Coordinates of C-alpha atoms and ligand atoms in Angstrom, one line a residue:
M11 CA 2.6 67.1 50.4
I12 CA 3.9 68.5 47.2
Q13 CA 2.5 68.1 43.4
Q14 CA 3.9 64.8 41.7
N15 CA 3.5 65.6 38.2
L16 CA 3.0 68.8 35.9
N17 CA -0.3 67.5 34.2
K18 CA -1.4 68.3 30.5
F19 CA -3.7 71.3 31.3
S20 CA -0.2 73.3 32.7
I21 CA 1.8 72.0 30.0
E22 CA -0.8 73.3 27.4
K23 CA -1.0 76.7 28.9
A24 CA 3.0 77.3 28.9
L25 CA 2.9 76.0 25.4
Q26 CA 0.6 78.4 24.1
S27 CA 2.1 80.9 26.1
A28 CA 5.6 80.2 24.4
L29 CA 3.9 80.2 20.9
F30 CA 2.3 83.3 21.6
Q31 CA 5.8 85.3 22.7
G32 CA 7.2 83.9 19.6
L33 CA 9.6 81.8 21.4
I34 CA 9.3 78.5 19.3
R35 CA 10.5 79.6 16.0
N36 CA 10.5 77.8 12.8
E37 CA 13.9 76.1 13.2
D38 CA 12.8 75.0 17.0
T39 CA 12.1 71.6 16.0
A40 CA 12.1 70.5 19.6
V41 CA 12.1 72.7 22.8
I42 CA 12.8 71.5 26.6
F43 CA 10.7 73.5 29.3
Y44 CA 11.3 73.8 33.0
D45 CA 8.8 75.1 35.3
L46 CA 10.9 77.0 37.6
A47 CA 8.1 77.5 40.2
F48 CA 7.6 73.4 40.3
L49 CA 11.2 73.3 40.5
A50 CA 11.5 75.7 43.4
A51 CA 8.7 73.8 45.4
R52 CA 10.4 70.5 45.1
I53 CA 13.9 72.0 46.5
S54 CA 12.1 73.8 49.5
N55 CA 10.0 70.8 50.4
L56 CA 13.5 69.0 50.4
A57 CA 15.0 71.5 52.5
A58 CA 11.8 71.3 55.1
N59 CA 12.4 67.2 55.7
F60 CA 15.9 67.4 57.1
P61 CA 18.0 69.3 59.5
Q62 CA 19.1 72.7 58.9
N63 CA 22.8 71.8 58.8
T64 CA 22.1 69.3 56.1
L65 CA 24.0 69.5 52.7
H66 CA 21.6 68.9 49.8
G67 CA 24.0 67.9 47.1
L68 CA 21.8 68.0 44.0
A69 CA 23.7 65.3 41.6
I70 CA 24.7 67.4 38.7
K71 CA 24.5 64.3 36.4
A72 CA 20.8 64.4 36.4
N73 CA 21.0 68.3 35.5
P74 CA 24.2 70.2 34.3
L75 CA 22.4 73.2 33.1
A76 CA 24.5 76.2 34.4
R77 CA 21.3 78.8 34.4
I78 CA 19.3 75.9 36.7
M79 CA 22.2 75.3 38.8
E80 CA 22.3 79.1 39.5
F81 CA 18.9 79.4 39.8
V82 CA 18.7 76.3 42.5
R83 CA 21.5 77.8 44.6
T84 CA 19.3 81.1 45.2
I85 CA 16.2 79.1 46.3
A86 CA 17.4 77.5 49.4
R87 CA 20.4 78.5 51.9
N88 CA 21.4 74.5 52.0
T89 CA 21.4 73.5 48.5
G90 CA 24.8 72.4 47.2
V91 CA 25.8 69.7 44.1
E92 CA 27.2 66.1 44.0
A93 CA 29.8 66.2 41.0
A94 CA 30.7 62.9 39.3
S95 CA 33.8 64.4 37.8
A96 CA 36.4 67.0 37.7
G97 CA 34.5 68.7 34.9
E98 CA 31.1 68.9 37.0
V99 CA 33.4 70.3 40.3
N100 CA 34.5 73.0 37.8
M101 CA 30.9 73.9 36.4
A102 CA 29.8 73.8 40.2
L103 CA 32.2 76.5 41.3
K104 CA 31.3 78.2 38.0
A105 CA 27.9 78.3 38.9
G106 CA 28.9 79.9 42.3
Y107 CA 28.8 77.2 44.7
R108 CA 31.3 77.4 47.5
P109 CA 33.5 74.8 47.6
N110 CA 32.1 73.5 51.0
Q111 CA 28.8 73.0 49.0
V112 CA 30.4 70.6 46.5
V113 CA 30.3 66.8 46.8
F114 CA 32.9 65.0 44.4
D115 CA 31.9 61.4 44.0
S116 CA 33.6 59.6 41.2
P117 CA 35.1 55.8 40.9
V118 CA 37.9 56.9 38.9
K119 CA 39.7 59.9 40.2
T120 CA 43.4 60.7 39.0
R121 CA 46.0 61.7 41.4
A122 CA 45.8 65.1 39.6
D123 CA 42.0 65.0 40.4
L124 CA 42.6 64.2 43.9
V125 CA 45.3 66.7 44.5
F126 CA 42.9 69.4 43.1
A127 CA 39.9 68.0 45.1
L128 CA 42.0 68.0 48.6
G129 CA 43.2 71.4 48.0
A130 CA 40.4 73.0 46.7
G131 CA 38.1 72.6 49.8
V132 CA 35.4 70.4 48.4
H133 CA 34.0 67.1 50.1
L134 CA 35.9 64.2 48.8
N135 CA 34.4 60.5 48.5
I136 CA 36.7 58.1 48.4
D137 CA 35.6 55.2 46.3
N138 CA 37.8 52.2 47.1
L139 CA 40.7 51.2 49.1
S140 CA 43.5 52.1 46.5
E141 CA 42.2 55.6 46.1
L142 CA 42.4 55.8 50.1
E143 CA 46.0 54.8 50.0
R144 CA 46.5 57.5 47.4
V145 CA 45.1 60.2 49.6
S146 CA 46.9 59.1 52.4
E147 CA 49.8 59.2 50.7
L148 CA 49.2 62.5 49.4
T149 CA 48.0 64.0 52.8
L150 CA 51.3 62.3 54.6
T151 CA 54.0 63.6 51.8
G152 CA 52.5 67.0 52.3
S153 CA 52.0 67.2 48.5
S154 CA 48.3 68.1 49.6
T155 CA 46.8 70.1 52.4
L156 CA 43.5 68.6 53.5
T157 CA 41.2 71.9 53.2
G158 CA 37.9 70.1 52.8
S159 CA 36.4 66.8 54.7
V160 CA 36.6 63.3 53.4
G161 CA 34.1 60.2 53.5
L162 CA 34.6 56.8 52.6
R163 CA 32.0 55.3 50.0
I164 CA 30.8 51.8 51.3
N165 CA 28.4 49.5 49.7
P166 CA 26.1 48.3 52.0
Q167 CA 25.2 45.1 50.1
I168 CA 21.7 45.1 50.6
G169 CA 20.6 44.2 47.3
L170 CA 19.1 45.0 44.0
G171 CA 16.2 47.3 42.9
T172 CA 14.1 46.8 39.7
I173 CA 16.4 48.6 37.4
L174 CA 19.5 46.6 37.1
E175 CA 21.5 49.1 35.3
S176 CA 20.9 51.9 38.1
S177 CA 21.1 49.5 41.0
V178 CA 24.7 49.9 42.7
A179 CA 24.2 48.1 46.4
G180 CA 24.1 44.5 45.2
D181 CA 26.7 42.0 46.5
Y182 CA 28.9 43.0 43.7
S183 CA 29.1 46.8 42.6
K184 CA 32.0 48.7 40.9
F185 CA 31.2 51.5 43.3
G186 CA 32.0 51.7 46.8
I187 CA 34.0 49.2 49.5
P188 CA 31.9 46.2 50.0
I189 CA 31.2 45.8 53.9
K190 CA 30.7 42.2 53.8
Y191 CA 33.8 41.4 51.9
Q192 CA 36.2 44.1 53.1
R193 CA 34.9 44.9 56.7
K194 CA 38.4 44.3 58.4
E195 CA 39.9 46.7 55.8
L196 CA 37.2 49.4 56.4
E197 CA 37.6 48.9 60.1
H198 CA 41.5 49.7 60.0
A199 CA 40.6 52.8 57.9
C200 CA 38.6 54.1 60.4
I201 CA 40.7 53.7 63.3
T202 CA 43.7 54.6 61.5
Y203 CA 42.7 58.0 59.6
P204 CA 41.8 61.0 61.8
W205 CA 41.0 62.9 58.7
L206 CA 38.3 60.2 57.4
T207 CA 35.4 61.8 59.2
G208 CA 32.8 60.7 56.7
V209 CA 30.7 57.8 55.4
H210 CA 28.8 57.7 51.8
L211 CA 26.4 55.3 50.2
H212 CA 24.2 55.6 47.2
V213 CA 21.6 52.3 47.0
G214 CA 20.6 53.3 43.1
S215 CA 18.2 55.2 41.2
Q216 CA 14.7 54.9 40.5
G217 CA 13.5 51.0 40.9
C218 CA 14.7 51.4 44.6
D219 CA 11.9 51.3 47.1
V220 CA 12.2 53.2 50.7
S221 CA 12.8 50.0 52.6
L222 CA 15.8 49.1 50.6
L223 CA 17.2 52.8 50.5
T224 CA 16.5 52.6 54.7
E225 CA 18.2 49.6 54.8
G226 CA 21.5 50.6 53.0
I227 CA 21.5 53.6 55.4
G228 CA 20.9 51.5 58.5
V229 CA 23.9 49.2 57.9
L230 CA 26.1 52.1 57.3
Y231 CA 24.7 53.7 60.3
D232 CA 25.3 50.5 62.8
F233 CA 29.0 50.6 61.4
V234 CA 29.4 54.1 62.1
L235 CA 28.0 53.5 65.6
E236 CA 30.7 50.9 66.2
M237 CA 33.4 52.9 64.9
N238 CA 32.9 55.8 66.7
E239 CA 33.1 54.0 69.7
K240 CA 36.5 52.8 68.8
R241 CA 37.4 56.1 67.7
K242 CA 36.4 57.7 71.5
K243 CA 38.8 55.5 73.0
T244 CA 41.4 56.1 70.7
G245 CA 40.7 60.1 71.2
I246 CA 40.4 60.7 67.3
P247 CA 37.5 63.1 66.0
L248 CA 34.2 60.9 65.5
I249 CA 32.8 60.5 62.2
N250 CA 30.5 63.2 61.9
V251 CA 29.6 63.5 58.1
F252 CA 26.9 61.3 56.8
D253 CA 25.9 61.1 53.1
I254 CA 22.8 59.0 52.3
G255 CA 23.1 59.6 48.5
G256 CA 20.0 59.9 46.2
G257 CA 17.8 57.4 44.9
L258 CA 14.4 58.2 46.2
P259 CA 12.2 57.3 43.1
I260 CA 9.4 59.7 41.3
S261 CA 6.4 59.0 38.9
Y262 CA 6.9 59.1 35.6
K263 CA 3.0 58.4 35.1
S264 CA 0.5 60.7 37.1
E265 CA -1.6 57.6 38.2
T266 CA 1.1 56.0 40.1
T267 CA 2.1 57.6 43.6
P268 CA 5.8 57.7 44.4
P269 CA 7.0 57.5 48.2
S270 CA 7.0 61.1 49.7
M271 CA 10.1 62.5 51.0
E272 CA 8.3 62.7 54.1
E273 CA 7.7 59.2 53.9
Y274 CA 11.3 58.5 53.4
V275 CA 12.7 60.7 56.1
K276 CA 10.1 58.8 58.7
S277 CA 11.6 55.5 57.6
I278 CA 15.2 56.5 58.0
L279 CA 14.3 58.1 61.2
N280 CA 12.9 54.4 62.6
R281 CA 16.0 53.0 61.5
A282 CA 18.7 55.5 62.6
P283 CA 17.4 57.4 65.2
K284 CA 20.4 59.7 66.1
L285 CA 21.2 60.6 61.9
F286 CA 18.8 63.7 62.3
D287 CA 20.5 65.0 65.5
P288 CA 22.7 67.9 64.3
E289 CA 25.3 67.6 67.1
E290 CA 26.1 63.8 66.0
F291 CA 25.9 64.4 62.3
Q292 CA 25.9 66.6 59.5
L293 CA 23.9 64.7 56.6
I294 CA 24.3 65.4 52.7
T295 CA 22.1 64.2 50.4
E296 CA 22.3 63.6 46.7
F297 CA 18.8 63.6 45.3
G298 CA 18.7 64.2 41.6
R299 CA 16.0 62.7 39.9
W300 CA 13.7 63.4 42.5
S301 CA 14.8 67.3 42.6
Y302 CA 14.7 67.8 38.7
T303 CA 12.9 65.5 36.5
N304 CA 8.9 66.3 37.4
S305 CA 9.6 70.0 36.6
G306 CA 10.9 69.5 33.0
W307 CA 8.9 68.3 29.8
T308 CA 10.1 68.6 25.9
V309 CA 7.9 69.0 22.9
S310 CA 8.8 68.0 19.5
R311 CA 6.8 69.4 16.1
V312 CA 5.6 66.0 14.4
E313 CA 7.4 66.1 11.0
Y314 CA 5.3 63.5 9.3
V315 CA 2.7 60.5 10.1
K316 CA 3.4 57.3 8.3
H317 CA 0.7 54.9 8.0
D318 CA 1.0 51.0 8.3
P319 CA -1.9 48.5 8.7
S320 CA -1.7 48.1 12.2
I321 CA 0.1 51.0 13.3
K322 CA 1.0 54.7 12.8
T323 CA 4.3 56.4 13.0
A324 CA 5.0 59.9 14.2
M325 CA 8.0 61.2 13.2
I326 CA 9.5 63.7 15.6
H327 CA 12.4 65.6 16.0
V328 CA 14.1 63.8 19.3
G329 CA 15.1 60.3 19.4
A330 CA 18.0 58.4 20.9
D331 CA 19.9 61.7 21.1
L332 CA 18.1 63.0 23.8
F333 CA 16.2 59.8 25.3
V334 CA 18.8 57.4 25.2
R335 CA 17.6 54.9 28.0
E336 CA 13.9 55.0 26.6
C337 CA 15.4 53.8 23.2
L338 CA 17.7 51.2 24.5
N339 CA 15.6 49.8 27.4
P340 CA 12.1 50.7 26.7
R341 CA 10.9 48.4 29.3
D342 CA 12.3 50.2 32.2
W343 CA 11.9 53.9 30.9
Q344 CA 8.5 55.4 29.7
H345 CA 6.8 58.8 29.9
E346 CA 3.5 60.2 29.5
Y347 CA 2.6 61.8 26.0
T348 CA 0.4 64.5 25.1
V349 CA -0.5 65.8 21.7
F350 CA -1.3 69.3 20.9
D351 CA -2.2 70.9 17.4
R352 CA 0.2 73.5 16.0
N353 CA -1.5 76.2 18.0
G354 CA -0.8 74.5 21.2
N355 CA -4.6 73.3 22.1
L356 CA -4.7 69.9 23.5
K357 CA -6.0 67.2 21.3
H358 CA -8.6 64.8 23.0
G359 CA -9.8 61.4 22.1
V360 CA -7.9 58.3 20.9
D361 CA -7.0 57.4 17.3
T362 CA -8.3 53.9 15.9
L363 CA -4.6 52.7 15.5
P364 CA -1.9 52.9 18.3
Y365 CA 1.2 55.4 17.4
N366 CA 5.1 54.6 17.4
L367 CA 6.9 57.6 18.2
A368 CA 10.2 57.2 16.0
G369 CA 12.9 59.6 16.0
P370 CA 15.3 61.1 13.8
L371 CA 18.3 59.1 14.0
C372 CA 19.9 56.5 12.1
F373 CA 19.0 53.1 13.4
S374 CA 16.1 50.9 13.8
G375 CA 15.8 51.0 17.8
D376 CA 15.4 55.1 17.6
F377 CA 12.0 55.2 19.0
V378 CA 10.7 57.3 22.3
A379 CA 7.9 54.8 22.9
K380 CA 5.9 52.0 20.9
G381 CA 2.6 51.1 20.6
V382 CA 0.8 54.4 22.7
L383 CA -2.7 55.0 22.3
L384 CA -3.0 58.8 21.5
P385 CA -5.5 61.2 19.7
E386 CA -4.9 61.3 16.0
I387 CA -1.8 63.1 15.1
E388 CA -1.2 65.4 11.9
E389 CA 1.8 67.0 10.6
G390 CA 2.7 70.2 12.3
D391 CA 1.5 69.0 15.9
F392 CA 3.3 69.3 18.8
I393 CA 3.8 65.7 21.1
A394 CA 4.8 66.8 24.7
I395 CA 7.1 64.2 26.3
H396 CA 6.5 64.6 30.6
D397 CA 9.1 64.5 33.4
T398 CA 12.2 65.1 31.0
G399 CA 13.9 67.4 33.8
G400 CA 16.5 65.2 35.4
Y401 CA 18.5 62.4 33.1
T402 CA 17.7 63.5 29.9
F403 CA 19.2 66.4 28.3
S404 CA 22.1 65.6 30.5
M405 CA 22.7 62.4 28.8
W406 CA 22.4 63.8 25.2
S407 CA 24.1 61.8 22.3
R408 CA 26.0 63.4 19.6
Y409 CA 25.4 60.4 17.2
N410 CA 23.9 61.8 14.0
S411 CA 25.1 65.4 15.1
R412 CA 21.6 67.0 15.6
Q413 CA 21.5 70.4 17.3
T414 CA 20.9 70.6 21.0
P415 CA 17.3 71.8 21.4
R416 CA 16.3 75.5 22.6
V417 CA 15.7 75.2 26.6
L418 CA 13.4 77.6 28.3
G419 CA 12.5 78.2 32.0
Y420 CA 9.0 79.6 32.9
Q421 CA 7.1 80.9 35.8
G422 CA 3.8 82.0 35.0
D423 CA 4.0 83.2 31.9
R424 CA 7.3 84.8 32.2
F425 CA 10.1 82.9 29.9
Q426 CA 13.7 82.9 30.3
M427 CA 16.5 81.6 28.2
L428 CA 18.0 78.8 29.9
K429 CA 20.1 77.6 27.1
E430 CA 19.9 78.6 23.3
R431 CA 19.4 76.2 20.4
E432 CA 23.0 75.0 19.3
S433 CA 24.3 76.8 16.4
L434 CA 25.5 75.0 13.2
E435 CA 29.0 76.6 14.3
E436 CA 29.0 75.2 17.8
L437 CA 28.1 71.8 16.3
Q438 CA 31.0 71.7 14.0
R439 CA 33.1 73.0 16.3
F440 CA 32.3 69.9 18.6
W441 CA 34.0 67.8 16.1
E442 CA 37.0 69.5 15.0
Ligands
LLP529 N1 24.7 59.9 43.9 C1 25.4 59.2 43.4 C2 26.6 58.6 43.9 C3 24.7 58.6 42.2 O1 25.7 57.8 41.5 C4 23.5 58.9 41.6 C5 23.0 58.7 40.5 C6 23.1 59.8 42.7 C7 23.4 60.4 43.5 C8 21.6 60.6 42.1 O2 20.6 59.5 42.1 P1 19.2 60.1 42.0 O3 18.7 60.8 43.2 O4 19.0 60.9 40.7 O5 18.4 58.6 41.8 N2 21.7 57.3 33.9 C9 20.6 56.8 34.9 C10 20.6 57.4 36.1 C11 21.9 56.6 36.7 C12 21.7 57.2 38.1 C13 23.4 57.4 38.4 N3 23.9 57.7 39.7 C14 19.4 56.8 34.1 O6 19.3 56.8 32.9 O7 18.3 57.6 34.2

């Protein structure tokens, strides 16, 4: 079993160490941290739970930092990346991934994207029947030589998780080919194209429990076994690449226990026993949130504290620029928050009034959290927002043109710069 969350004591230790080493300068109103040893433990746990020939395509959309991509690449031999755009494919190649470690998923690939992907040797997941037609044309006309492998994203239509915006396997979805509605077309594709050797699904992100995720895999597994019987008869290569997507939920609250990777794997094996046989399948996984989120945290200085009759408001330096979904959909997205004094000492107790944590942006929904019980907060304190290693900085918004924070990685008390605070010149350039 691995550690689920970083606790406030280990955050205190790292914060004090960073302050002591002068790594949080005056202008660093907020800093993003990564515990790299924690991240490494996650990745090893992932690798240990799957067959050796599995390609773990960590979702870049959860964390596109080049230094993190490079770090992860060096930890386990079978890590790769899942790229959601041509830009992400390019970033992965720049970070040193080989093309056959890159999985390219996007529901809106242009012809140029497809020509590039087919020639570059990445694993391409086709999203829809029109894209399939384009790929077939490109390979038939010889405009592209297929150097990688190709899979088809299928929507297993097994239902939604608890978070609507990140559930994608309902009866309707903008992603993939719906298996109930377009089964004939899917079957036709599987017996027609010998180069179509993979299937792909992704059920949703957070909010989907193990049974829903497993059932999605099960639906595709049954389909693949049936299609492979047909392919055997016609002598075309069998479907042997099975991409199970990501989606395993994590805990954003230390008191809740999320499912473990061990539990998920056990459940998959029950439903789809041959899936882990390396003679039959090469598995691909695309875990983003599970891999990254719990290893990161963010601190902001408290600039002011405002007093109202029944609530206090801590004015901090990150809002909907860094925490887009927390501000826009607070019902589904909350974190743990810890208060430290200006020297990085943990503050204790609970203040008489609850706190709103307000960001610096110009709109009234710019609250990272509302009504939380915290120790008494003063100007100059630090507030740590836990579990920000995935889908946080990657969703940065340019609204109000704030500079992106310094990003530091650490192992024990050794720190390294993962990304410097954005300069005013870099910020200016974005808008020019
Ligand atoms: N594969 C595909 C095709 C995906 O669309 C995603 C996430 C993943 C893998 C990774 O899923 P994970 O293991 O990270 O759950 N913006 C949202 C997150 C959306 C996730 C989108 N797709 C958020 O606010 O957190």
